[in-house]
Amino acid sequence: MNFTTWGRTYAAAPARHAEPQDEAELRALVARAAADGLRVRAVGAGHSFTDAAVTDGLMLGLDHLSGLESLQRRPDGTALVTVGAGTRLHRLNRLLASWGLAMRNLGDIDRQSIAGAISTGTHGTGARLGGLATQVRGVRLVLPDGSVRSVSDGDAPGSPDRELFEVARLGLGSVGILSAVTLEVVPAYLLRSTERVRPWDEVVGGIDALFDGHDRFDAYWFPGTDRMLTWSHDRVSAAERAEHEASRRGPAGALRTAGAAARSFLDDEVLANGVLGGVMQVAAAAPRTVPRLNAACAAVLGDRTHVAPSDRVMVTRRRVRFAEMEYALPRAALGEVLRELDRWLRAAGEPVPFPVEVRCTAADDVWLSTARGRDTAYVAVHQYHRMPRERYFRAAEEIFVAAGGRPHWGKLHTRTAADLADHYPLDDVARVRAAVDPGGVLRNDYTDRVLGLP
Ligand SMILES: Cc1cc2nc3c(=O)[nH]c(=O)nc-3n(C[C@H](O)[C@H](O)[C@H](O)COP(=O)(O)OP(=O)(O)OC[C@H]3O[C@@H](n4cnc5c(N)ncnc54)[C@H](O)[C@@H]3O)c2cc1C
């Protein structure tokens, strides 16, 4: 079995590959591999750009551990939902919708597995919203000896179980193979998505008001252009919701599903369809055309508003492959970082036909969260997978690191545990890892580099 990440950034040829049918088989596979001296890693959708899922030992695909295990409704309308760890987010969203429920927040695609997404700190955007790991209330995981542990945020603070929960809900699979995840979800809701094209300086100068003024806010720009496309997503009121549903009822009273109009302009016209693929091929063959291509892409962007169920608004499609680096920054540093990145891109003349993306989340207390302890802005740089990225990503990373940035665990970066020790309680993480994995079965090169040895 050969494994390649979605972005074509890493490959692996594991000694063994298995897709257990159930948790009992998963336990036996893990224990046997450990006894045979093999390292063990689970892989979700392979959507990390880093080598987080890479192993030369046993690679486990958990697609069969998918779907609903239990649902517990609460009086306030929220619910605790336990799903198999291999459940893909698109399946999770459909399943939740069928129960009138939804995730509080999502990232911008839905191809990942829930275990993979939480393990790297996947986040969406929203100044008052946390990343996916903040929505996790409990996990069940298989340890290297084949035993099973269930841990949750209900375990006593400071207890071994509570500490294990912290690293299990966001820890690169370094304390066990997750077999089930319990999420706190909310009643289904609609979002109004408003897309606007605005002057670059206006967005950067007013970014705090834009972040704080909307439930969710996202901004994109094509390097070298001076306009930004902004997306704001705001929850609609009950009255607007009733009106929206009435407008979507067919003659027989059945609800029509929202079609292409429920998607964004950038998604429909630029990022998803063949246009961007064609643009990338031209850019790769003739890098000098990139400024003109970017100007043309920016020129077709337009204003648009639509209302749709939350997951349909937040989730976009990405068909053109790219490589990505994303850093989490203290919010106060964002404006200057964007100005510096823009200055570098203009001065270097680097051909970059992919947009830069800007998002935010609320501070949280998850040990390895990139938003740990501070309100956070995210800046992501992308490059078409067939074009050189080293110079661009190196320059961007220097700017991000100088501003106190923390790299996304699933996106390209060069930081090491020594660099990250100021940002995270890595000694505590190592202690928790050593307790459950004294033989280092769950290590790989990436965990060695970014978390250090247990
Ligand atoms: C097109 C695209 C768009 C993206 N958009 C966003 C975004 O909007 N926001 C964002 O924050 N990130 C985003 N990402 C990054 C992505 O969400 C993360 O890299 C995520 O980890 C990918 O999930 P996956 O299921 O593919 O996990 P993988 O990449 O397969 O694995 C990630 C990590 O999880 C571990 N793992 C997987 N399953 C288990 C398990 N059962 N038990 C223990 N460990 C496990 C793996 O070993 C590995 O360490 C995007 C990536 C791509 C390619």
PDB file of N, CA, C and O and ligand atoms in Angstrom, residues 6 41-49 52-53 62 85 107-109 112-113 115-117 119-123 172-173 176-178 318 322 326 359 408 410-411, ligand 1:
ATOM      1  N   TRP A   6      -3.163  14.412   0.316  1.00  0.00           N
ATOM      2  CA  TRP A   6      -4.011  15.058  -0.696  1.00  0.00           C
ATOM      3  C   TRP A   6      -3.215  16.112  -1.476  1.00  0.00           C
ATOM      4  O   TRP A   6      -3.353  16.235  -2.692  1.00  0.00           O
ATOM      5  N   ARG A  41       0.074   4.108  13.210  1.00  0.00           N
ATOM      6  CA  ARG A  41      -0.561   5.407  12.932  1.00  0.00           C
ATOM      7  C   ARG A  41      -1.925   5.166  12.301  1.00  0.00           C
ATOM      8  O   ARG A  41      -2.080   4.249  11.488  1.00  0.00           O
ATOM      9  N   ALA A  42      -2.873   5.988  12.647  1.00  0.00           N
ATOM     10  CA  ALA A  42      -4.137   5.967  11.911  1.00  0.00           C
ATOM     11  C   ALA A  42      -4.068   7.057  10.852  1.00  0.00           C
ATOM     12  O   ALA A  42      -3.367   8.053  11.022  1.00  0.00           O
ATOM     13  N   VAL A  43      -4.779   6.845   9.776  1.00  0.00           N
ATOM     14  CA  VAL A  43      -4.915   7.898   8.768  1.00  0.00           C
ATOM     15  C   VAL A  43      -6.399   8.142   8.557  1.00  0.00           C
ATOM     16  O   VAL A  43      -7.201   7.209   8.610  1.00  0.00           O
ATOM     17  N   GLY A  44      -6.760   9.425   8.382  1.00  0.00           N
ATOM     18  CA  GLY A  44      -8.151   9.752   8.088  1.00  0.00           C
ATOM     19  C   GLY A  44      -8.302   9.877   6.583  1.00  0.00           C
ATOM     20  O   GLY A  44      -8.213   8.892   5.849  1.00  0.00           O
ATOM     21  N   ALA A  45      -8.460  11.117   6.122  1.00  0.00           N
ATOM     22  CA  ALA A  45      -8.606  11.345   4.678  1.00  0.00           C
ATOM     23  C   ALA A  45      -7.273  11.728   4.039  1.00  0.00           C
ATOM     24  O   ALA A  45      -7.231  12.040   2.856  1.00  0.00           O
ATOM     25  N   GLY A  46      -6.184  11.732   4.822  1.00  0.00           N
ATOM     26  CA  GLY A  46      -4.885  12.117   4.258  1.00  0.00           C
ATOM     27  C   GLY A  46      -4.845  13.577   3.832  1.00  0.00           C
ATOM     28  O   GLY A  46      -4.053  13.964   2.972  1.00  0.00           O
ATOM     29  N   HIS A  47      -5.671  14.412   4.462  1.00  0.00           N
ATOM     30  CA  HIS A  47      -5.750  15.825   4.059  1.00  0.00           C
ATOM     31  C   HIS A  47      -4.776  16.727   4.820  1.00  0.00           C
ATOM     32  O   HIS A  47      -4.818  17.941   4.647  1.00  0.00           O
ATOM     33  N   SER A  48      -3.936  16.142   5.672  1.00  0.00           N
ATOM     34  CA  SER A  48      -2.895  16.982   6.278  1.00  0.00           C
ATOM     35  C   SER A  48      -1.789  17.173   5.258  1.00  0.00           C
ATOM     36  O   SER A  48      -1.454  16.244   4.519  1.00  0.00           O
ATOM     37  N   PHE A  49      -1.213  18.362   5.248  1.00  0.00           N
ATOM     38  CA  PHE A  49      -0.110  18.632   4.337  1.00  0.00           C
ATOM     39  C   PHE A  49       1.212  18.191   4.966  1.00  0.00           C
ATOM     40  O   PHE A  49       2.213  18.029   4.285  1.00  0.00           O
ATOM     41  N   ALA A  52       2.029  14.130   9.296  1.00  0.00           N
ATOM     42  CA  ALA A  52       1.386  13.721  10.551  1.00  0.00           C
ATOM     43  C   ALA A  52       0.912  12.276  10.511  1.00  0.00           C
ATOM     44  O   ALA A  52       0.990  11.549  11.507  1.00  0.00           O
ATOM     45  N   ALA A  53       0.419  11.818   9.362  1.00  0.00           N
ATOM     46  CA  ALA A  53      -0.167  10.473   9.289  1.00  0.00           C
ATOM     47  C   ALA A  53       0.817   9.443   8.729  1.00  0.00           C
ATOM     48  O   ALA A  53       0.474   8.268   8.592  1.00  0.00           O
ATOM     49  N   LEU A  62      -9.666   3.931   9.190  1.00  0.00           N
ATOM     50  CA  LEU A  62     -10.801   3.643  10.081  1.00  0.00           C
ATOM     51  C   LEU A  62     -12.154   3.927   9.431  1.00  0.00           C
ATOM     52  O   LEU A  62     -13.121   4.249  10.116  1.00  0.00           O
ATOM     53  N   ALA A  85     -14.790   7.120  15.029  1.00  0.00           N
ATOM     54  CA  ALA A  85     -13.721   8.101  14.785  1.00  0.00           C
ATOM     55  C   ALA A  85     -13.430   8.299  13.305  1.00  0.00           C
ATOM     56  O   ALA A  85     -12.913   9.331  12.897  1.00  0.00           O
ATOM     57  N   GLY A 107     -14.623  23.753   9.488  1.00  0.00           N
ATOM     58  CA  GLY A 107     -13.617  24.352   8.620  1.00  0.00           C
ATOM     59  C   GLY A 107     -14.224  24.570   7.241  1.00  0.00           C
ATOM     60  O   GLY A 107     -15.450  24.520   7.085  1.00  0.00           O
ATOM     61  N   ASP A 108     -13.361  24.743   6.225  1.00  0.00           N
ATOM     62  CA  ASP A 108     -13.942  25.104   4.929  1.00  0.00           C
ATOM     63  C   ASP A 108     -14.092  23.944   3.958  1.00  0.00           C
ATOM     64  O   ASP A 108     -14.471  24.148   2.803  1.00  0.00           O
ATOM     65  N   ILE A 109     -13.789  22.713   4.406  1.00  0.00           N
ATOM     66  CA  ILE A 109     -14.143  21.540   3.591  1.00  0.00           C
ATOM     67  C   ILE A 109     -14.707  20.470   4.531  1.00  0.00           C
ATOM     68  O   ILE A 109     -14.597  20.596   5.763  1.00  0.00           O
ATOM     69  N   GLN A 112     -12.599  15.531   5.540  1.00  0.00           N
ATOM     70  CA  GLN A 112     -11.773  14.916   6.580  1.00  0.00           C
ATOM     71  C   GLN A 112     -12.589  13.944   7.446  1.00  0.00           C
ATOM     72  O   GLN A 112     -13.802  14.027   7.521  1.00  0.00           O
ATOM     73  N   SER A 113     -11.848  13.072   8.157  1.00  0.00           N
ATOM     74  CA  SER A 113     -12.478  12.262   9.202  1.00  0.00           C
ATOM     75  C   SER A 113     -12.545  13.123  10.460  1.00  0.00           C
ATOM     76  O   SER A 113     -11.711  14.025  10.648  1.00  0.00           O
ATOM     77  N   ALA A 115     -11.781  12.189  13.463  1.00  0.00           N
ATOM     78  CA  ALA A 115     -10.570  11.973  14.274  1.00  0.00           C
ATOM     79  C   ALA A 115      -9.383  12.741  13.712  1.00  0.00           C
ATOM     80  O   ALA A 115      -8.623  13.378  14.453  1.00  0.00           O
ATOM     81  N   GLY A 116      -9.211  12.694  12.392  1.00  0.00           N
ATOM     82  CA  GLY A 116      -8.091  13.407  11.777  1.00  0.00           C
ATOM     83  C   GLY A 116      -8.242  14.905  11.957  1.00  0.00           C
ATOM     84  O   GLY A 116      -7.270  15.620  12.254  1.00  0.00           O
ATOM     85  N   ALA A 117      -9.469  15.395  11.797  1.00  0.00           N
ATOM     86  CA  ALA A 117      -9.690  16.845  11.890  1.00  0.00           C
ATOM     87  C   ALA A 117      -9.366  17.358  13.292  1.00  0.00           C
ATOM     88  O   ALA A 117      -8.643  18.346  13.442  1.00  0.00           O
ATOM     89  N   SER A 119      -7.505  15.929  15.552  1.00  0.00           N
ATOM     90  CA  SER A 119      -6.126  15.613  15.963  1.00  0.00           C
ATOM     91  C   SER A 119      -5.112  16.650  15.529  1.00  0.00           C
ATOM     92  O   SER A 119      -4.015  16.725  16.082  1.00  0.00           O
ATOM     93  N   THR A 120      -5.418  17.437  14.489  1.00  0.00           N
ATOM     94  CA  THR A 120      -4.485  18.476  14.029  1.00  0.00           C
ATOM     95  C   THR A 120      -4.969  19.885  14.350  1.00  0.00           C
ATOM     96  O   THR A 120      -4.373  20.858  13.892  1.00  0.00           O
ATOM     97  N   GLY A 121      -6.077  19.984  15.107  1.00  0.00           N
ATOM     98  CA  GLY A 121      -6.552  21.319  15.463  1.00  0.00           C
ATOM     99  C   GLY A 121      -7.271  22.031  14.329  1.00  0.00           C
ATOM    100  O   GLY A 121      -7.174  23.264  14.189  1.00  0.00           O
ATOM    101  N   THR A 122      -8.003  21.295  13.528  1.00  0.00           N
ATOM    102  CA  THR A 122      -8.761  21.925  12.430  1.00  0.00           C
ATOM    103  C   THR A 122      -9.743  22.957  13.000  1.00  0.00           C
ATOM    104  O   THR A 122     -10.400  22.715  14.013  1.00  0.00           O
ATOM    105  N   HIS A 123      -9.824  24.091  12.334  1.00  0.00           N
ATOM    106  CA  HIS A 123     -10.654  25.199  12.813  1.00  0.00           C
ATOM    107  C   HIS A 123     -11.401  25.818  11.646  1.00  0.00           C
ATOM    108  O   HIS A 123     -11.029  25.626  10.476  1.00  0.00           O
ATOM    109  N   LEU A 172      -2.329  14.739  17.540  1.00  0.00           N
ATOM    110  CA  LEU A 172      -1.674  14.048  16.421  1.00  0.00           C
ATOM    111  C   LEU A 172      -1.642  12.532  16.586  1.00  0.00           C
ATOM    112  O   LEU A 172      -0.706  11.874  16.140  1.00  0.00           O
ATOM    113  N   GLY A 173      -2.633  11.975  17.251  1.00  0.00           N
ATOM    114  CA  GLY A 173      -2.683  10.517  17.415  1.00  0.00           C
ATOM    115  C   GLY A 173      -1.557   9.982  18.265  1.00  0.00           C
ATOM    116  O   GLY A 173      -1.188   8.815  18.157  1.00  0.00           O
ATOM    117  N   GLY A 176      -2.931   7.365  21.356  1.00  0.00           N
ATOM    118  CA  GLY A 176      -3.806   6.223  21.104  1.00  0.00           C
ATOM    119  C   GLY A 176      -4.535   6.388  19.786  1.00  0.00           C
ATOM    120  O   GLY A 176      -4.526   7.470  19.188  1.00  0.00           O
ATOM    121  N   ILE A 177      -5.126   5.293  19.340  1.00  0.00           N
ATOM    122  CA  ILE A 177      -5.940   5.358  18.126  1.00  0.00           C
ATOM    123  C   ILE A 177      -7.374   5.617  18.565  1.00  0.00           C
ATOM    124  O   ILE A 177      -7.964   4.808  19.294  1.00  0.00           O
ATOM    125  N   LEU A 178      -7.918   6.751  18.147  1.00  0.00           N
ATOM    126  CA  LEU A 178      -9.290   7.090  18.530  1.00  0.00           C
ATOM    127  C   LEU A 178     -10.240   6.122  17.831  1.00  0.00           C
ATOM    128  O   LEU A 178     -10.113   5.883  16.625  1.00  0.00           O
ATOM    129  N   ARG A 318     -12.775  21.852  -2.951  1.00  0.00           N
ATOM    130  CA  ARG A 318     -11.432  22.173  -3.429  1.00  0.00           C
ATOM    131  C   ARG A 318     -10.993  21.073  -4.383  1.00  0.00           C
ATOM    132  O   ARG A 318     -10.631  19.988  -3.950  1.00  0.00           O
ATOM    133  N   PHE A 322      -3.304  21.877  -4.005  1.00  0.00           N
ATOM    134  CA  PHE A 322      -2.346  22.915  -3.627  1.00  0.00           C
ATOM    135  C   PHE A 322      -1.597  22.465  -2.382  1.00  0.00           C
ATOM    136  O   PHE A 322      -1.964  21.468  -1.752  1.00  0.00           O
ATOM    137  N   GLU A 326      -0.237  27.480   7.219  1.00  0.00           N
ATOM    138  CA  GLU A 326      -1.121  28.411   7.934  1.00  0.00           C
ATOM    139  C   GLU A 326      -0.579  28.627   9.340  1.00  0.00           C
ATOM    140  O   GLU A 326      -0.219  27.667  10.029  1.00  0.00           O
ATOM    141  N   ARG A 359      -8.531  34.266   8.640  1.00  0.00           N
ATOM    142  CA  ARG A 359      -9.671  33.858   9.484  1.00  0.00           C
ATOM    143  C   ARG A 359      -9.369  34.162  10.954  1.00  0.00           C
ATOM    144  O   ARG A 359      -8.296  34.666  11.283  1.00  0.00           O
ATOM    145  N   HIS A 408      -0.159  25.686  12.117  1.00  0.00           N
ATOM    146  CA  HIS A 408      -1.220  24.667  12.099  1.00  0.00           C
ATOM    147  C   HIS A 408      -0.507  23.313  12.058  1.00  0.00           C
ATOM    148  O   HIS A 408       0.412  23.106  11.275  1.00  0.00           O
ATOM    149  N   GLY A 410      -1.430  20.555  10.881  1.00  0.00           N
ATOM    150  CA  GLY A 410      -1.668  19.757   9.669  1.00  0.00           C
ATOM    151  C   GLY A 410      -1.191  20.446   8.406  1.00  0.00           C
ATOM    152  O   GLY A 410      -1.451  19.955   7.315  1.00  0.00           O
ATOM    153  N   LYS A 411      -0.511  21.602   8.540  1.00  0.00           N
ATOM    154  CA  LYS A 411      -0.107  22.353   7.340  1.00  0.00           C
ATOM    155  C   LYS A 411       1.402  22.611   7.394  1.00  0.00           C
ATOM    156  O   LYS A 411       1.988  22.683   8.474  1.00  0.00           O
TER     157      LYS A 411
HETATM  158  C1  LIG B   1      -8.366  21.156   0.809  1.00  0.00           C
HETATM  159  C2  LIG B   1      -8.105  21.249   2.283  1.00  0.00           C
HETATM  160  C3  LIG B   1      -8.830  22.153   3.049  1.00  0.00           C
HETATM  161  C4  LIG B   1      -8.585  22.254   4.420  1.00  0.00           C
HETATM  162  N1  LIG B   1      -9.305  23.164   5.148  1.00  0.00           N
HETATM  163  C5  LIG B   1      -9.021  23.335   6.465  1.00  0.00           C
HETATM  164  C6  LIG B   1      -9.718  24.308   7.257  1.00  0.00           C
HETATM  165  O1  LIG B   1     -10.649  24.970   6.793  1.00  0.00           O
HETATM  166  N2  LIG B   1      -9.336  24.469   8.548  1.00  0.00           N
HETATM  167  C7  LIG B   1      -8.312  23.759   9.106  1.00  0.00           C
HETATM  168  O2  LIG B   1      -7.993  23.986  10.273  1.00  0.00           O
HETATM  169  N3  LIG B   1      -7.672  22.805   8.411  1.00  0.00           N
HETATM  170  C8  LIG B   1      -8.014  22.579   7.109  1.00  0.00           C
HETATM  171  N4  LIG B   1      -7.344  21.611   6.390  1.00  0.00           N
HETATM  172  C9  LIG B   1      -6.419  20.726   7.115  1.00  0.00           C
HETATM  173  C10 LIG B   1      -7.151  19.454   7.563  1.00  0.00           C
HETATM  174  O3  LIG B   1      -8.387  19.744   8.185  1.00  0.00           O
HETATM  175  C11 LIG B   1      -6.314  18.701   8.610  1.00  0.00           C
HETATM  176  O4  LIG B   1      -5.040  18.469   8.115  1.00  0.00           O
HETATM  177  C12 LIG B   1      -6.978  17.385   9.040  1.00  0.00           C
HETATM  178  O5  LIG B   1      -6.134  16.751   9.949  1.00  0.00           O
HETATM  179  C13 LIG B   1      -7.230  16.420   7.920  1.00  0.00           C
HETATM  180  O6  LIG B   1      -8.068  15.372   8.378  1.00  0.00           O
HETATM  181  P1  LIG B   1      -7.825  13.906   7.853  1.00  0.00           P
HETATM  182  O7  LIG B   1      -9.011  13.073   8.234  1.00  0.00           O
HETATM  183  O8  LIG B   1      -7.449  13.928   6.443  1.00  0.00           O
HETATM  184  O9  LIG B   1      -6.593  13.464   8.763  1.00  0.00           O
HETATM  185  P2  LIG B   1      -5.159  12.909   8.312  1.00  0.00           P
HETATM  186  O10 LIG B   1      -4.428  13.969   7.606  1.00  0.00           O
HETATM  187  O11 LIG B   1      -5.327  11.616   7.641  1.00  0.00           O
HETATM  188  O12 LIG B   1      -4.501  12.690   9.765  1.00  0.00           O
HETATM  189  C14 LIG B   1      -4.216  13.803  10.575  1.00  0.00           C
HETATM  190  C15 LIG B   1      -3.649  13.332  11.912  1.00  0.00           C
HETATM  191  O13 LIG B   1      -4.667  12.679  12.634  1.00  0.00           O
HETATM  192  C16 LIG B   1      -4.223  11.384  13.029  1.00  0.00           C
HETATM  193  N5  LIG B   1      -5.384  10.509  13.031  1.00  0.00           N
HETATM  194  C17 LIG B   1      -6.263  10.279  12.041  1.00  0.00           C
HETATM  195  N6  LIG B   1      -7.200   9.397  12.464  1.00  0.00           N
HETATM  196  C18 LIG B   1      -6.904   9.088  13.746  1.00  0.00           C
HETATM  197  C19 LIG B   1      -7.479   8.229  14.732  1.00  0.00           C
HETATM  198  N7  LIG B   1      -8.579   7.516  14.485  1.00  0.00           N
HETATM  199  N8  LIG B   1      -6.902   8.144  15.941  1.00  0.00           N
HETATM  200  C20 LIG B   1      -5.778   8.856  16.225  1.00  0.00           C
HETATM  201  N9  LIG B   1      -5.183   9.675  15.339  1.00  0.00           N
HETATM  202  C21 LIG B   1      -5.751   9.796  14.119  1.00  0.00           C
HETATM  203  C22 LIG B   1      -3.181  11.002  11.985  1.00  0.00           C
HETATM  204  O14 LIG B   1      -2.310   9.993  12.448  1.00  0.00           O
HETATM  205  C23 LIG B   1      -2.500  12.338  11.783  1.00  0.00           C
HETATM  206  O15 LIG B   1      -1.577  12.567  12.811  1.00  0.00           O
HETATM  207  C24 LIG B   1      -7.587  21.454   5.036  1.00  0.00           C
HETATM  208  C25 LIG B   1      -6.875  20.535   4.266  1.00  0.00           C
HETATM  209  C26 LIG B   1      -7.121  20.434   2.887  1.00  0.00           C
HETATM  210  C27 LIG B   1      -6.345  19.446   2.066  1.00  0.00           C
END
